[in-house]
Coordinates of C-alpha atoms in Angstrom, one line a residue:
M1 CA -4.2 -1.7 23.3
A2 CA -7.7 -0.9 22.8
S3 CA -8.2 2.8 23.1
L4 CA -9.9 5.2 25.5
F5 CA -11.1 8.7 24.7
L6 CA -12.9 10.8 27.2
I7 CA -14.4 14.3 26.7
R8 CA -16.0 16.6 29.1
N9 CA -19.4 17.5 27.7
D10 CA -20.2 20.9 29.5
D11 CA -19.5 22.6 26.1
P12 CA -21.6 20.6 23.6
R13 CA -20.0 22.2 20.5
F14 CA -16.5 21.4 21.7
A15 CA -17.4 17.9 22.8
E16 CA -19.1 17.1 19.5
A17 CA -16.2 18.3 17.5
A18 CA -13.7 16.4 19.7
L19 CA -15.7 13.2 19.4
G20 CA -15.8 13.5 15.6
E21 CA -12.0 14.0 15.5
A22 CA -11.4 11.1 17.8
R23 CA -13.6 8.8 15.7
A24 CA -11.8 9.8 12.6
V25 CA -8.3 9.1 14.2
L26 CA -9.4 5.7 15.5
G27 CA -10.7 4.8 12.0
E28 CA -7.5 6.0 10.3
Q29 CA -5.5 3.9 12.7
G30 CA -7.5 0.7 12.1
F31 CA -9.4 0.4 15.4
P32 CA -12.8 -1.3 15.4
E33 CA -15.9 0.9 15.7
P34 CA -15.8 2.3 19.2
T35 CA -18.4 1.9 21.9
E36 CA -19.8 5.2 23.2
L37 CA -20.9 5.4 26.8
A38 CA -22.3 8.3 28.9
L39 CA -20.9 9.2 32.3
P40 CA -22.1 12.1 34.4
G41 CA -20.5 15.1 32.8
W42 CA -18.4 13.0 30.3
T43 CA -18.6 10.9 27.2
L44 CA -16.4 7.8 26.7
L45 CA -15.3 6.2 23.5
H46 CA -13.8 2.7 23.9
A47 CA -12.4 0.7 21.1
G48 CA -10.9 -2.8 21.2
H49 CA -7.5 -4.0 19.9
I50 CA -6.8 -3.3 16.2
I51 CA -6.1 -6.9 15.5
A52 CA -7.3 -9.0 18.4
G53 CA -7.0 -9.4 22.2
P54 CA -8.8 -10.2 25.4
T55 CA -11.9 -8.4 26.5
S56 CA -11.2 -4.9 27.6
L57 CA -14.6 -3.6 28.5
L58 CA -16.8 -5.0 31.3
Q59 CA -20.2 -3.6 32.4
R60 CA -22.1 -4.8 35.5
G61 CA -25.2 -2.7 36.0
D62 CA -24.1 0.9 36.5
D63 CA -20.5 -0.2 37.2
L64 CA -17.9 -0.7 34.5
V65 CA -14.2 -1.0 33.8
A66 CA -12.6 -0.2 30.5
I67 CA -8.9 -0.5 29.8
A68 CA -6.4 0.3 27.1
G69 CA -3.2 -1.7 27.2
T70 CA -2.4 -5.1 28.7
L71 CA -3.8 -5.7 32.2
V72 CA -3.1 -8.8 34.3
A73 CA -5.0 -9.2 37.6
D74 CA -4.6 -12.2 39.9
G75 CA -2.7 -13.9 37.1
K76 CA -5.6 -13.5 34.6
M77 CA -6.4 -11.5 31.6
G78 CA -9.7 -10.5 30.0
E79 CA -13.0 -10.6 31.8
A80 CA -11.5 -12.2 34.9
A81 CA -8.9 -9.4 35.2
L82 CA -11.5 -6.7 34.6
A83 CA -13.7 -8.1 37.3
A84 CA -10.9 -8.3 39.8
L85 CA -10.0 -4.6 39.1
L86 CA -13.6 -3.6 39.4
A87 CA -13.7 -5.0 42.9
M88 CA -10.8 -2.9 44.0
D89 CA -10.9 0.6 45.4
P90 CA -9.1 2.7 42.8
L91 CA -7.6 4.9 45.6
A92 CA -6.2 1.9 47.4
L93 CA -5.2 -0.6 44.7
D94 CA -3.5 -3.8 45.7
W95 CA -0.6 -3.6 43.3
D96 CA 0.7 -7.0 44.2
R97 CA -2.3 -8.4 42.4
L98 CA -1.9 -6.2 39.3
G99 CA 0.6 -6.4 36.4
G100 CA 1.2 -5.2 32.9
Q101 CA 1.1 -1.7 31.4
F102 CA -2.4 -0.2 31.0
V103 CA -4.8 2.7 31.5
A104 CA -8.0 2.0 33.3
L105 CA -11.3 3.8 33.7
V106 CA -13.3 2.3 36.6
R107 CA -16.9 3.3 37.4
R108 CA -17.7 2.0 40.9
N109 CA -20.5 2.9 43.3
G110 CA -21.3 6.0 41.3
Q111 CA -17.8 7.3 41.1
N112 CA -15.5 7.4 38.1
F113 CA -11.7 7.0 38.3
L114 CA -9.0 7.2 35.7
F115 CA -5.5 5.9 36.3
G116 CA -2.5 4.2 34.8
D117 CA -0.1 1.4 35.6
Y118 CA 2.6 1.6 38.3
F119 CA 4.9 3.8 36.3
S120 CA 2.3 5.3 33.9
A121 CA 4.3 3.7 31.2
F122 CA 1.2 3.3 29.1
Q123 CA 0.5 6.8 28.1
L124 CA -2.7 8.8 28.9
F125 CA -2.7 12.2 27.3
H126 CA -4.7 15.1 28.6
D127 CA -5.1 18.8 28.0
T128 CA -4.0 21.2 30.7
G129 CA -7.7 22.1 31.3
D130 CA -8.6 18.4 32.0
R131 CA -11.3 18.5 29.3
V132 CA -9.8 15.7 27.2
F133 CA -8.2 12.3 28.1
A134 CA -7.0 10.0 25.4
T135 CA -4.6 7.0 25.1
T136 CA -4.1 8.0 21.4
F137 CA -1.8 11.0 20.9
L138 CA -3.3 12.1 17.6
A139 CA -6.9 11.9 19.0
A140 CA -5.9 14.1 21.9
A141 CA -4.1 16.6 19.7
R142 CA -6.8 16.8 17.1
A143 CA -9.5 17.3 19.8
L144 CA -7.9 20.6 20.7
P145 CA -8.6 23.7 18.6
R146 CA -5.2 25.3 19.4
L147 CA -1.7 23.8 19.9
S148 CA 1.7 25.3 20.4
F149 CA 5.0 23.5 20.5
D150 CA 6.6 23.3 24.0
A151 CA 10.3 24.2 23.6
Q152 CA 11.5 21.9 26.4
G153 CA 9.5 18.9 25.1
V154 CA 10.6 19.5 21.5
Y155 CA 14.3 19.7 22.5
E156 CA 14.0 16.6 24.7
L157 CA 12.4 14.6 21.8
A158 CA 15.0 15.8 19.3
F159 CA 18.1 15.2 21.5
N160 CA 16.9 12.3 23.7
V161 CA 14.3 10.5 21.6
M162 CA 11.2 11.3 23.8
P163 CA 10.2 13.9 26.3
V164 CA 10.5 12.8 29.9
G165 CA 8.2 13.3 32.9
D166 CA 4.7 14.4 32.1
D167 CA 5.6 16.7 29.2
T168 CA 4.9 16.2 25.5
V169 CA 5.9 18.3 22.5
F170 CA 2.9 20.5 22.9
E171 CA 2.3 23.0 25.7
Q172 CA -1.4 22.1 25.9
L173 CA -0.9 18.3 26.2
K174 CA 0.6 16.4 29.2
T175 CA 0.7 12.7 30.2
L176 CA -0.9 11.5 33.4
S177 CA 1.6 11.3 36.3
P178 CA 2.1 7.8 37.9
N179 CA 1.3 9.4 41.2
S180 CA -2.2 10.6 40.2
V181 CA -5.6 9.1 40.1
V182 CA -8.2 11.3 38.3
E183 CA -11.7 11.3 39.6
L184 CA -14.1 12.4 36.9
T185 CA -17.0 14.3 38.4
A186 CA -20.1 15.8 36.8
T187 CA -18.5 19.2 36.9
G188 CA -14.8 18.4 36.2
T189 CA -11.9 16.5 37.8
V190 CA -10.4 15.9 41.2
R191 CA -6.8 14.7 41.4
H192 CA -5.9 12.2 44.1
S193 CA -2.2 11.7 45.0
I194 CA -1.0 8.1 45.5
A195 CA 2.4 6.7 46.4
K196 CA 4.3 4.3 44.2
P197 CA 7.4 3.3 46.4
L198 CA 10.3 1.2 45.3
P199 CA 13.0 -0.3 47.5
A200 CA 15.6 2.4 48.2
A201 CA 18.4 0.2 49.5
P202 CA 20.0 -3.1 48.6
S203 CA 19.0 -6.3 50.4
H204 CA 21.5 -8.6 52.0
N205 CA 20.2 -11.9 50.7
A206 CA 22.6 -14.7 49.7
L207 CA 23.0 -15.0 46.0
P208 CA 21.2 -18.4 45.7
D209 CA 18.2 -17.0 47.6
R210 CA 18.3 -13.8 45.5
I211 CA 18.3 -15.7 42.3
A212 CA 15.4 -17.9 43.4
R213 CA 13.3 -14.8 44.3
H214 CA 14.0 -13.1 41.0
R215 CA 13.4 -16.3 39.0
D216 CA 10.0 -17.0 40.7
R217 CA 8.8 -13.4 40.3
L218 CA 9.8 -13.3 36.6
L219 CA 8.4 -16.7 35.7
A220 CA 5.1 -15.9 37.5
I221 CA 4.6 -12.7 35.5
V222 CA 5.6 -14.2 32.1
G223 CA 3.5 -17.3 32.8
A224 CA 0.4 -15.3 33.5
H225 CA 0.7 -13.6 30.1
V226 CA 1.6 -16.8 28.2
D227 CA -1.2 -18.9 29.8
A228 CA -3.8 -16.2 29.0
L229 CA -2.8 -16.3 25.3
D230 CA -2.5 -20.1 25.1
G231 CA 1.2 -19.9 24.3
H232 CA 0.6 -17.9 21.1
V233 CA 3.7 -15.7 21.4
R234 CA 6.1 -13.8 19.2
A235 CA 9.4 -12.9 20.7
P236 CA 12.8 -11.4 19.6
L237 CA 16.2 -12.9 19.9
S238 CA 19.5 -11.1 19.5
G239 CA 23.1 -11.4 20.5
G240 CA 22.5 -9.7 23.9
L241 CA 21.3 -10.7 27.3
D242 CA 17.8 -9.2 27.7
S243 CA 16.0 -11.0 24.9
R244 CA 17.6 -14.2 25.9
L245 CA 16.5 -13.9 29.5
V246 CA 12.9 -13.4 28.2
L247 CA 13.2 -16.4 26.0
A248 CA 14.5 -18.5 28.9
A249 CA 11.5 -17.4 31.0
L250 CA 9.1 -18.3 28.1
R251 CA 10.7 -21.7 27.7
A252 CA 10.6 -22.4 31.4
R253 CA 6.8 -21.8 31.3
G254 CA 6.4 -24.3 28.5
C255 CA 6.1 -21.8 25.7
D256 CA 7.6 -22.4 22.3
P257 CA 7.4 -18.8 20.8
H258 CA 7.8 -17.8 17.2
L259 CA 11.2 -16.2 17.2
Y260 CA 12.6 -13.5 15.0
V261 CA 15.7 -11.3 14.6
Y262 CA 16.2 -7.9 12.9
G263 CA 19.4 -6.9 11.3
V264 CA 21.4 -6.5 8.0
P265 CA 23.3 -9.4 6.5
G266 CA 26.3 -10.3 8.7
D267 CA 25.0 -8.3 11.6
E268 CA 26.2 -9.8 14.9
D269 CA 22.6 -10.1 16.2
V270 CA 21.6 -12.1 13.1
V271 CA 24.6 -14.4 13.2
I272 CA 24.2 -15.2 16.9
A273 CA 20.5 -15.7 16.8
Q274 CA 20.7 -18.0 13.8
H275 CA 23.5 -19.9 15.5
I276 CA 21.4 -20.4 18.6
G277 CA 18.4 -21.5 16.6
A278 CA 20.5 -24.0 14.7
E279 CA 22.2 -25.4 17.8
L280 CA 18.9 -25.7 19.8
G281 CA 16.7 -26.8 17.0
F282 CA 14.2 -24.0 16.6
P283 CA 13.6 -21.7 13.6
I284 CA 14.5 -18.0 13.6
E285 CA 12.7 -15.6 11.3
W286 CA 15.1 -13.0 9.9
L287 CA 14.0 -9.6 8.7
D288 CA 16.4 -7.1 7.2
K289 CA 14.6 -3.7 7.6
E290 CA 16.9 -2.2 5.0
D291 CA 16.0 -4.7 2.4
G292 CA 13.6 -3.0 0.1
V293 CA 13.3 0.2 -1.9
V294 CA 10.2 2.4 -2.2
P295 CA 9.9 4.5 -5.4
P296 CA 10.0 8.2 -4.7
D297 CA 6.5 8.8 -6.1
A298 CA 5.1 6.2 -3.6
F299 CA 6.9 7.6 -0.6
P300 CA 4.2 10.2 0.4
D301 CA 1.6 7.5 0.7
L302 CA 3.9 5.2 2.7
V303 CA 4.9 8.0 5.1
A304 CA 1.2 8.8 5.6
R305 CA 0.5 5.2 6.5
N306 CA 3.4 5.1 8.9
F307 CA 2.2 8.3 10.5
H308 CA -1.2 6.8 11.3
Q309 CA 0.1 3.4 12.2
F310 CA 2.6 4.9 14.7
D311 CA 0.2 7.5 16.1
G312 CA 2.2 10.5 14.8
L313 CA 5.3 10.2 17.0
P314 CA 7.0 6.8 17.0
T315 CA 10.1 6.1 19.1
F316 CA 13.1 7.4 17.2
G317 CA 10.8 9.3 14.8
N318 CA 11.1 6.8 12.0
I319 CA 8.1 7.3 9.8
F320 CA 10.4 7.8 6.8
D321 CA 11.5 4.2 6.1
N322 CA 10.9 1.8 3.3
G323 CA 7.8 0.2 4.9
T324 CA 9.5 -2.8 6.6
N325 CA 9.2 -1.3 10.1
G326 CA 5.4 -1.1 9.8
A327 CA 5.3 -4.5 8.3
A328 CA 7.4 -5.9 11.1
Q329 CA 5.1 -4.4 13.7
L330 CA 2.0 -6.0 12.1
A331 CA 3.8 -9.3 11.9
R332 CA 4.7 -9.2 15.6
H333 CA 0.9 -9.0 16.4
A334 CA -0.4 -11.3 13.7
D335 CA -3.6 -13.2 14.7
G336 CA -3.6 -11.4 18.0
A337 CA -0.4 -13.0 19.3
L338 CA 1.2 -11.8 22.5
A339 CA 4.2 -9.8 21.3
V340 CA 7.1 -9.8 23.8
S341 CA 10.0 -7.4 24.3
G342 CA 13.2 -7.5 26.4
G343 CA 13.1 -3.7 26.8
C344 CA 14.1 -2.3 30.2
G345 CA 16.3 -5.3 31.0
E346 CA 18.9 -2.9 32.2
I347 CA 17.1 -2.8 35.5
Y348 CA 19.5 -5.7 36.2
R349 CA 22.6 -3.7 35.1
N350 CA 24.4 -0.4 35.7
F351 CA 22.4 1.5 33.1
F352 CA 24.1 4.9 33.8
Y353 CA 27.5 3.3 34.0
L354 CA 28.2 5.2 37.2
P355 CA 30.4 4.2 40.2
D356 CA 28.9 3.0 43.4
R357 CA 28.6 6.4 45.2
R358 CA 26.1 9.1 45.7
F359 CA 24.9 11.5 42.9
T360 CA 22.5 14.4 42.5
A361 CA 19.6 14.5 40.1
H362 CA 21.6 17.1 38.2
D363 CA 24.6 14.7 37.9
I364 CA 22.3 12.2 36.2
A365 CA 20.8 14.8 33.9
Q366 CA 24.4 15.8 32.8
T367 CA 25.6 12.2 32.5
F368 CA 22.8 10.9 30.3
F369 CA 20.7 13.7 28.8
A370 CA 23.3 16.2 27.6
R371 CA 23.2 14.6 24.1
F372 CA 23.2 17.9 22.2
T373 CA 25.4 20.4 20.6
P374 CA 24.1 24.0 20.9
A375 CA 24.9 24.8 17.2
D376 CA 22.0 22.5 16.2
A377 CA 19.5 24.8 17.9
T378 CA 18.5 28.4 17.7
D379 CA 18.9 30.9 20.5
R380 CA 15.6 29.6 22.0
F381 CA 17.8 26.7 23.4
D382 CA 19.3 27.3 26.8
P383 CA 21.7 24.4 27.5
R384 CA 21.8 25.1 31.2
G385 CA 18.0 25.6 31.5
F386 CA 17.5 22.4 29.5
I387 CA 19.6 20.3 31.9
D388 CA 18.1 22.0 34.9
A389 CA 14.5 21.2 33.7
I390 CA 15.4 17.5 33.3
A391 CA 17.1 17.4 36.7
G392 CA 13.9 18.9 38.1
K393 CA 11.8 16.1 36.5
I394 CA 14.2 13.5 37.8
A395 CA 14.0 14.8 41.3
A396 CA 10.2 15.0 41.2
S397 CA 9.9 11.4 40.0
L398 CA 11.5 10.1 43.2
A399 CA 9.6 9.5 46.4
P400 CA 9.3 10.8 49.1
P401 CA 8.0 13.2 47.6
D402 CA 11.0 14.3 45.6
A403 CA 14.8 14.2 45.7
T404 CA 17.2 16.9 46.9
G405 CA 20.9 16.8 47.5
K406 CA 23.0 13.7 46.8
L407 CA 21.1 10.4 46.3
A408 CA 22.1 7.0 47.7
R409 CA 23.3 4.9 44.8
N410 CA 20.3 2.5 44.8
R411 CA 18.0 5.4 44.7
V412 CA 19.7 6.6 41.6
E413 CA 18.8 3.3 40.1
Q414 CA 15.2 4.2 40.3
I415 CA 15.7 6.9 37.8
Y416 CA 16.0 4.4 35.0
P417 CA 12.5 2.8 35.3
R418 CA 10.8 6.0 36.5
I419 CA 12.2 8.4 33.9
R420 CA 14.0 6.7 31.0
C421 CA 11.8 3.6 30.7
R422 CA 8.6 5.5 31.2
A423 CA 9.5 7.8 28.4
L424 CA 11.1 5.6 25.8
F425 CA 9.6 2.1 26.5
G426 CA 6.3 3.7 27.5
R427 CA 5.9 5.1 24.1
E428 CA 6.9 1.7 22.6
I429 CA 4.3 -0.1 24.7
S430 CA 1.6 2.4 23.9
L431 CA 2.2 1.9 20.2
E432 CA 2.6 -1.8 20.2
A433 CA -0.3 -2.8 22.6
R434 CA -2.8 -1.1 20.3
F435 CA -2.7 -4.2 18.0
S436 CA -2.7 -7.1 20.5
P437 CA -1.4 -7.7 24.0
Y438 CA 2.2 -6.7 24.7
L439 CA 4.6 -8.1 27.3
M440 CA 7.6 -6.1 28.6
P441 CA 8.3 -8.1 31.8
F442 CA 11.3 -6.0 32.9
L443 CA 9.0 -3.0 33.4
D444 CA 6.5 -4.8 35.5
H445 CA 6.7 -3.0 38.9
R446 CA 7.2 -6.3 40.8
V447 CA 10.2 -7.3 38.7
V448 CA 11.5 -3.7 39.0
A449 CA 11.1 -3.8 42.8
E450 CA 13.2 -6.9 43.0
A451 CA 15.9 -5.5 40.8
M452 CA 16.1 -2.3 43.0
T453 CA 17.4 -4.5 45.8
L454 CA 20.5 -5.6 43.9
P455 CA 23.8 -4.4 45.2
M456 CA 25.7 -2.4 42.6
P457 CA 28.6 -4.9 42.2
L458 CA 26.1 -7.6 41.0
K459 CA 24.9 -5.2 38.3
Y460 CA 28.4 -4.6 36.8
A461 CA 28.8 -6.2 33.3
G462 CA 25.5 -8.1 33.7
R463 CA 26.9 -10.4 36.3
F464 CA 23.6 -11.0 38.1
E465 CA 21.4 -11.1 35.0
A466 CA 23.7 -13.8 33.5
A467 CA 23.5 -15.8 36.7
L468 CA 19.7 -15.5 36.6
L469 CA 19.6 -16.7 33.0
N470 CA 21.9 -19.6 33.8
A471 CA 19.6 -20.6 36.7
I472 CA 16.5 -20.6 34.5
D473 CA 17.9 -22.1 31.2
P474 CA 21.6 -23.2 31.3
V475 CA 21.4 -24.6 27.8
L476 CA 20.4 -21.2 26.4
A477 CA 23.0 -19.4 28.7
A478 CA 25.7 -21.6 27.2
Q479 CA 25.3 -20.2 23.7
P480 CA 27.7 -17.4 22.5
S481 CA 26.8 -13.7 22.8
A482 CA 27.7 -10.3 21.4
Y483 CA 29.7 -9.8 24.6
G484 CA 32.4 -12.3 23.5
H485 CA 31.5 -14.8 26.2
D486 CA 28.6 -17.0 27.1
F487 CA 26.4 -16.5 30.2
T488 CA 27.3 -19.7 32.2
G489 CA 29.9 -17.9 34.3
P490 CA 31.2 -14.4 35.1
P491 CA 31.8 -11.8 32.4
N492 CA 35.2 -12.0 30.7
L493 CA 38.0 -9.4 31.3
A494 CA 37.3 -7.5 28.0
H495 CA 33.7 -7.0 29.0
R496 CA 34.5 -5.9 32.5
R497 CA 37.3 -3.6 31.3
T498 CA 35.0 -1.9 28.7
E499 CA 32.4 -1.1 31.3
W500 CA 35.0 0.0 33.9
L501 CA 36.5 2.5 31.4
T502 CA 33.0 4.1 31.0
R503 CA 32.3 3.9 34.7
I504 CA 35.4 5.9 35.7
R505 CA 34.7 8.8 33.3
P506 CA 33.7 11.9 35.5
V507 CA 30.3 13.6 35.0
W508 CA 31.8 16.8 33.7
L509 CA 33.5 14.9 30.9
R510 CA 30.3 12.9 30.0
R511 CA 28.4 16.1 29.5
H512 CA 30.6 17.0 26.6
T513 CA 31.0 13.5 25.1
Y514 CA 28.3 13.8 22.5
A515 CA 29.5 17.2 21.3
L516 CA 33.0 15.9 21.0
R517 CA 31.8 12.9 18.9
R518 CA 29.9 15.3 16.6
R519 CA 33.1 17.2 15.9
L520 CA 34.6 14.0 14.5
G521 CA 32.1 13.7 11.8
A522 CA 28.6 12.7 10.8
M523 CA 26.6 10.5 13.1
G524 CA 23.5 8.3 12.9
D525 CA 21.8 5.3 14.4
E526 CA 20.5 1.9 13.4
H527 CA 17.0 3.2 12.7
G528 CA 17.9 4.7 9.4
G529 CA 15.3 6.0 7.0
T530 CA 15.0 7.2 3.5
L531 CA 16.3 10.7 4.3
T532 CA 17.7 12.0 1.0
P533 CA 16.2 15.3 -0.4
D534 CA 14.7 13.4 -3.4
Y535 CA 12.4 11.6 -0.9
M536 CA 12.1 14.0 2.0
S537 CA 11.1 17.0 -0.2
R538 CA 8.0 15.0 -1.2
V539 CA 6.8 14.8 2.4
I540 CA 8.0 17.9 4.3
D541 CA 9.0 21.4 3.4
L542 CA 12.8 21.3 3.7
D543 CA 12.9 24.9 4.9
F544 CA 11.3 23.5 8.1
P545 CA 8.9 26.4 8.7
A546 CA 7.6 24.9 12.0
M547 CA 10.9 23.6 13.4
R548 CA 13.2 26.4 12.2
R549 CA 12.1 28.4 15.2
F550 CA 13.9 25.8 17.3
F551 CA 16.7 24.3 15.1
N552 CA 19.2 25.0 12.5
P553 CA 18.6 22.0 10.3
S554 CA 21.5 22.6 7.9
A555 CA 23.9 22.4 10.8
I556 CA 22.8 19.0 12.0
N557 CA 25.0 16.1 10.8
D558 CA 23.4 13.5 13.1
S559 CA 20.8 11.8 11.0
A560 CA 18.9 10.5 14.1
V561 CA 18.4 14.0 15.4
W562 CA 17.5 15.3 11.9
R563 CA 15.0 12.5 11.4
R564 CA 13.2 13.2 14.7
I565 CA 13.0 16.9 13.8
A566 CA 11.6 16.0 10.4
N567 CA 9.0 13.9 12.2
L568 CA 7.9 17.0 14.2
E569 CA 7.8 19.0 11.0
Y570 CA 5.5 16.4 9.3
L571 CA 3.3 16.4 12.5
A572 CA 2.9 20.1 12.4
A573 CA 1.9 20.1 8.7
K574 CA -0.6 17.3 9.4
L575 CA -2.2 19.2 12.3
G576 CA -2.3 22.3 10.1
S577 CA -3.9 25.5 11.5
R578 CA -4.2 24.0 15.0
V579 CA -0.5 24.6 15.5
V580 CA 0.0 28.3 16.0
G581 CA 3.6 28.4 17.4

């Protein structure tokens, strides 16, 4: 991603200590030696990609632009993209010319501005006093002398994988809002509000015209990334729809990517991906992330490496595996390749599985984010307050300037990219793009904007997404899928019925679905981990001294929740005396 770290230097002792911690974190994570630059009132550290990537720092006299992440401007990467961004007014950016997920520092005409991509998917952490800004979570955390866990952020991570909105797991750290540009002055900061609109109503285009618009937009964005990296691309393939649509776009732009699939032997994704490769004549690399055993005595060193490689808090909290997850990440970025993801492809589908009618922000919070059972938590957890807080973040994320009352159905669709994708896939992007460029085309704001114009019936059971795939690559669309049908025609009855049964479930019932499932027995997820006491006692205190204030670990029979709480316990121990509550 490259990395940005900025520290206000009005307190020299604080600034010197923070810079020392930042340099240490960047070294531990494998970044090259950072460049240090002085700005009025601030010091900047900028480091390039861990493995390789396009130029991410450009200086022209007193002006400069430094980025972390993957920036495309006018269809270009590297120096040409930086020059194009430098020529723009940071308070009036032409977003039609910009793509990718990134954080940028622009010094122009004596003024310094700091901002993120359209959704602020690429994370920029800052303290509540605006003294520290960093794209690396551990650098931001270790720069501060005192940290305390934020109950809402902790519960959101444990129950829903990542905190949403601008929150983190610490009270003193936030992420920069997508609607803010920070001006760095000699004496502090000035926040400038900017609008990031999305279409709020479906369009009335005929289906052929609609498909043509989506195809052209997607291929242009994918093509700009592919061309900049000379077709050096690594991409996943599974039994689903999203990765196949990305592959279709790559093939349409003349790219023959290195393809891989993750899964255990006999897994449906593995079987289907290998079948497609055999039928169409291209190799598929297969990685079984559960294949391999680490000796217990070697586990602490492995977890420590994972902790640094995944910047303390990976998605799903999995630093406790057998090492294959970290090895797979490095392989995706080998030799500075463009790593590609089909994440956020549900912009084309009915992600919340809700019927085509109006809903409140509170309805969405109950429908999707009530993945908890109160017995897992201590009395610090207020179920109603937890849902209310998430509903407030959902409402605040929607323009103009927030949402009250019942929302039109297409406005509800904006919650997926603005809230869920920003939190989950934003963390993924922030971790992956540190090694080499990363492409998640379905979270590019221009692709998202087109998807927001789809009428809901076209989203049901992936109807439109399949038609788009078939229009781009009918040969690939004709291959079998995990849905029990190919993508050359409409979804079959079984697929439509399965989605319909979910869609008709009322909100009040969905709020209790997770708790009901927990009563039926132990749960987990596909991210696994080596979680037995023989291993975990070597890396955390199983009495959970930090997390016991928030959770009852012995009551938790969902290994995914337990793993994420263990990740927080490990984080607290690593940060040591900084964490005071």
